[in-house]
Structure formats: C-alpha cells, structure tokens
Amino acid sequence: SSGVSATYQAATTAAAEVADRIRVSVTDSQSMTMGLGMLVLSAVEAAEHGASLDEIDAELLRRRNRTRVYGTIDNLEFLKRGGRIGGLSQLMGSLLSIKPVIEIRDGGVELESRQRTRLRSLQYLADKARSAGRLERIAVANGAATDVGELVSRLGDIDCANELLVTDLGPVIGSHGGPGTIGLCFQRAD
C-alpha cells in the first residue's frame, strides 16, 4: 500500500524507467500481508486464463475493493518501540489488558476496535469474516502466535470458495506488531 510503504512509488519509478521497452502496470494494493497476497493470486489466475494486462488491472481494482485486512496485537510493547504509540498508551493498554484490533482502511492502518482479552480479539476477527458473507479467499497470517490455531478453529465453518490459507507474517509487519500478532485477510465473493 502506498499509504504505509514507499514500495509503490519505487515500482512506479521503475516502470517509468523501462516504459519505452516493456509495458508495466503498477497497482496500489491499498493492502498488506495476505491482503496483497490474495491480489497476487488473483492476478496469476487471470493471467493463466489469458487475461490481458488491462483486464488484469481492472480485476485487481475490483478485488482490491472487496479485500479486507484486520489484525490483533498481543503486546503493545512493539508498537511503542516502533513509535506507533506513546509510553502512556502502552502502560494503560497493558494495565487494562487491551488487545487492539487494527484494520487496513484506504491503504492505511487504523484502530478498528479495542478488545479486553485475547480470546475476545480472536472472536472479533472471526465474527468480521463471518459477517462478510460468502468469501472468495481467506487467510490467517501470524507472527509466532502460539494461539493461531484458536482463530483458525473459529473460522472452520466460514463459507469460502477457496481453502483457508495459514501463513507467517513477513519481517516488517512482524517487527511492528511483535510476537503474537495475528492478521485475518479475506476477499468477499463478487
């Protein structure tokens, strides 16, 4: 997402550098982790079915608008270390056992909810997926979360066209969220 990373701008610059030799299209995912991964899977499937670059671009924009990414942080310490929250916020959150639920909205990271316990935050994520209706794709990404299976089991009855994917968070997201971070990514069916 251009809202959280300079990667989009770097790709746009690189595409402009080779524009006289290679046709390159750059799409702002407005997402991260497996939200971006789902868009990549969609692009590959479209290309395998013979879609043109313009058709792939249009499909990615449609799917981007149906893709949601949420996450829960187990410990506020890493958000404080990364400068995302202050010391007082971290102290108050720790004292109250607050488990923030974040959402990637319009390409940026926003606080979506504050849950009082870890189990409530995982149930909140599962309820988000369940209330979205029929899903095309769903994935859980985690950063060394020992309870990732708890969320996976709560998603067992979700109506989804594709199999649930479980993966690890990348190092950038993992370093900001810290151990125990769990992300839920899903793409609503058309």
XYZ file of C-alpha atoms in Angstrom:
190
model
C 0.000 0.000 0.000
C 1.254 3.440 -0.868
C -0.190 4.552 2.479
C 2.349 2.610 4.532
C 5.306 1.929 2.254
C 7.479 3.594 -0.371
C 7.446 0.374 -2.427
C 4.568 1.550 -4.620
C 6.424 4.767 -5.528
C 9.624 2.809 -6.213
C 7.720 0.423 -8.517
C 6.107 3.358 -10.339
C 9.518 4.951 -10.849
C 10.995 1.672 -12.096
C 8.070 1.166 -14.511
C 8.636 4.642 -15.939
C 12.336 3.827 -16.450
C 11.563 0.868 -18.719
C 8.353 2.181 -20.314
C 9.977 2.515 -23.749
C 10.920 -1.203 -23.727
C 8.427 -3.038 -21.507
C 4.795 -2.351 -20.702
C 4.484 -2.453 -16.915
C 1.403 -1.744 -14.862
C 1.706 -0.897 -11.164
C -1.314 -1.291 -8.896
C -1.581 0.211 -5.429
C -2.867 -2.737 -3.386
C -4.002 -0.483 -0.518
C -3.351 -3.613 1.499
C -0.615 -5.615 3.154
C 0.354 -9.131 4.165
C -2.036 -11.724 2.697
C -4.422 -8.986 1.523
C -1.703 -8.220 -1.024
C -1.046 -11.949 -1.444
C -4.675 -12.562 -2.418
C -4.442 -9.883 -5.084
C -1.290 -11.517 -6.449
C -3.055 -14.898 -6.569
C -5.940 -13.280 -8.448
C -3.565 -11.685 -10.974
C -1.806 -15.013 -11.582
C -5.124 -16.815 -12.112
C -6.320 -14.132 -14.527
C -3.050 -14.316 -16.484
C -3.253 -18.119 -16.629
C -6.737 -17.765 -18.134
C -5.402 -15.466 -20.872
C -6.467 -12.073 -19.496
C -4.734 -9.027 -20.956
C -2.756 -6.615 -18.780
C -5.668 -4.141 -18.877
C -8.115 -6.888 -17.872
C -5.849 -7.932 -15.001
C -5.613 -4.311 -13.821
C -9.401 -3.968 -13.843
C -9.828 -7.270 -11.984
C -7.293 -6.246 -9.342
C -9.163 -3.000 -8.691
C -12.444 -4.884 -8.312
C -10.891 -7.377 -5.926
C -8.979 -4.697 -4.015
C -12.307 -3.121 -3.112
C -13.549 -6.474 -1.749
C -10.400 -7.278 0.247
C -10.248 -6.677 3.996
C -7.301 -6.971 6.370
C -7.590 -6.978 10.161
C -5.122 -7.831 12.854
C -4.745 -8.132 16.584
C -1.635 -7.300 18.561
C -0.815 -9.409 21.616
C 1.575 -6.960 23.261
C 1.732 -3.160 22.849
C 5.475 -3.045 23.564
C 6.499 -3.384 19.904
C 4.115 -0.639 18.784
C 5.742 1.620 21.390
C 9.271 0.659 20.299
C 8.374 1.461 16.686
C 6.981 4.871 17.669
C 3.390 3.922 16.775
C 2.084 4.625 20.309
C 3.425 6.509 23.336
C 4.591 5.111 26.667
C 1.420 6.141 28.493
C -0.772 4.408 25.902
C 1.331 1.287 26.225
C 1.164 1.382 30.027
C -2.610 1.935 30.112
C -3.210 -0.731 27.483
C -1.062 -3.210 29.392
C -2.716 -2.465 32.729
C -6.183 -2.890 31.217
C -5.181 -5.922 29.104
C -6.351 -4.076 25.989
C -5.886 -6.003 22.757
C -6.225 -3.586 19.851
C -7.766 -4.770 16.595
C -6.450 -2.866 13.603
C -7.801 -2.583 10.074
C -6.140 -1.632 6.818
C -8.523 1.062 5.601
C -7.942 3.194 2.495
C -4.377 1.949 2.419
C -3.502 2.975 5.987
C -3.525 1.336 9.400
C -6.489 2.332 11.591
C -7.649 1.258 15.018
C -10.819 -0.779 14.426
C -11.648 -1.943 17.947
C -10.291 -2.431 21.448
C -10.972 -5.820 22.994
C -10.451 -6.657 26.662
C -8.912 -10.117 26.229
C -7.005 -12.070 23.636
C -9.848 -14.567 23.144
C -12.295 -11.717 22.582
C -9.991 -10.193 19.967
C -9.778 -13.525 18.130
C -13.553 -13.969 18.288
C -13.965 -10.414 16.998
C -11.807 -11.267 13.971
C -13.774 -14.462 13.310
C -17.042 -12.515 13.543
C -15.737 -9.986 10.999
C -15.153 -12.780 8.477
C -18.449 -14.474 9.256
C -20.452 -11.249 8.810
C -18.846 -10.507 5.425
C -20.991 -13.094 3.606
C -19.625 -15.549 1.064
C -15.878 -15.258 0.667
C -13.647 -15.854 -2.331
C -10.476 -16.224 -0.240
C -9.497 -16.181 3.416
C -6.101 -16.282 5.127
C -4.613 -16.053 8.589
C -1.095 -14.647 8.911
C 0.716 -14.804 12.222
C 3.909 -13.652 13.868
C 4.952 -16.502 16.155
C 1.448 -16.621 17.652
C 1.068 -19.725 19.789
C -2.729 -19.384 19.657
C -3.137 -19.040 15.879
C -4.969 -22.382 15.917
C -7.658 -20.785 18.093
C -8.555 -18.323 15.330
C -8.275 -20.995 12.633
C -10.717 -23.230 14.510
C -13.174 -20.337 14.873
C -13.102 -19.912 11.085
C -13.825 -23.573 10.326
C -17.414 -23.057 9.179
C -16.834 -19.974 7.001
C -18.411 -20.132 3.534
C -15.414 -19.687 1.225
C -14.726 -20.658 -2.392
C -11.052 -21.436 -1.648
C -9.262 -23.234 1.157
C -8.193 -21.256 4.232
C -4.507 -20.293 3.989
C -2.359 -20.063 7.109
C 0.981 -18.312 6.763
C 3.643 -16.412 8.681
C 3.828 -12.637 8.760
C 6.737 -11.066 6.952
C 9.573 -9.466 8.925
C 8.395 -5.849 8.506
C 4.852 -6.396 9.769
C 6.134 -8.853 12.368
C 8.646 -6.347 13.760
C 5.965 -3.660 14.173
C 3.379 -5.982 15.738
C 5.743 -8.255 17.617
C 5.332 -11.904 18.576
C 1.711 -12.967 18.883
C 0.415 -10.700 16.131
C -2.345 -12.342 14.088
C -3.775 -10.995 10.854
C -7.036 -12.007 9.203
C -7.355 -11.303 5.494
C -10.365 -12.053 3.351
C -11.801 -11.248 -0.031
C -15.558 -11.130 -0.369
C -17.062 -13.008 -3.312
C -18.317 -10.940 -6.240
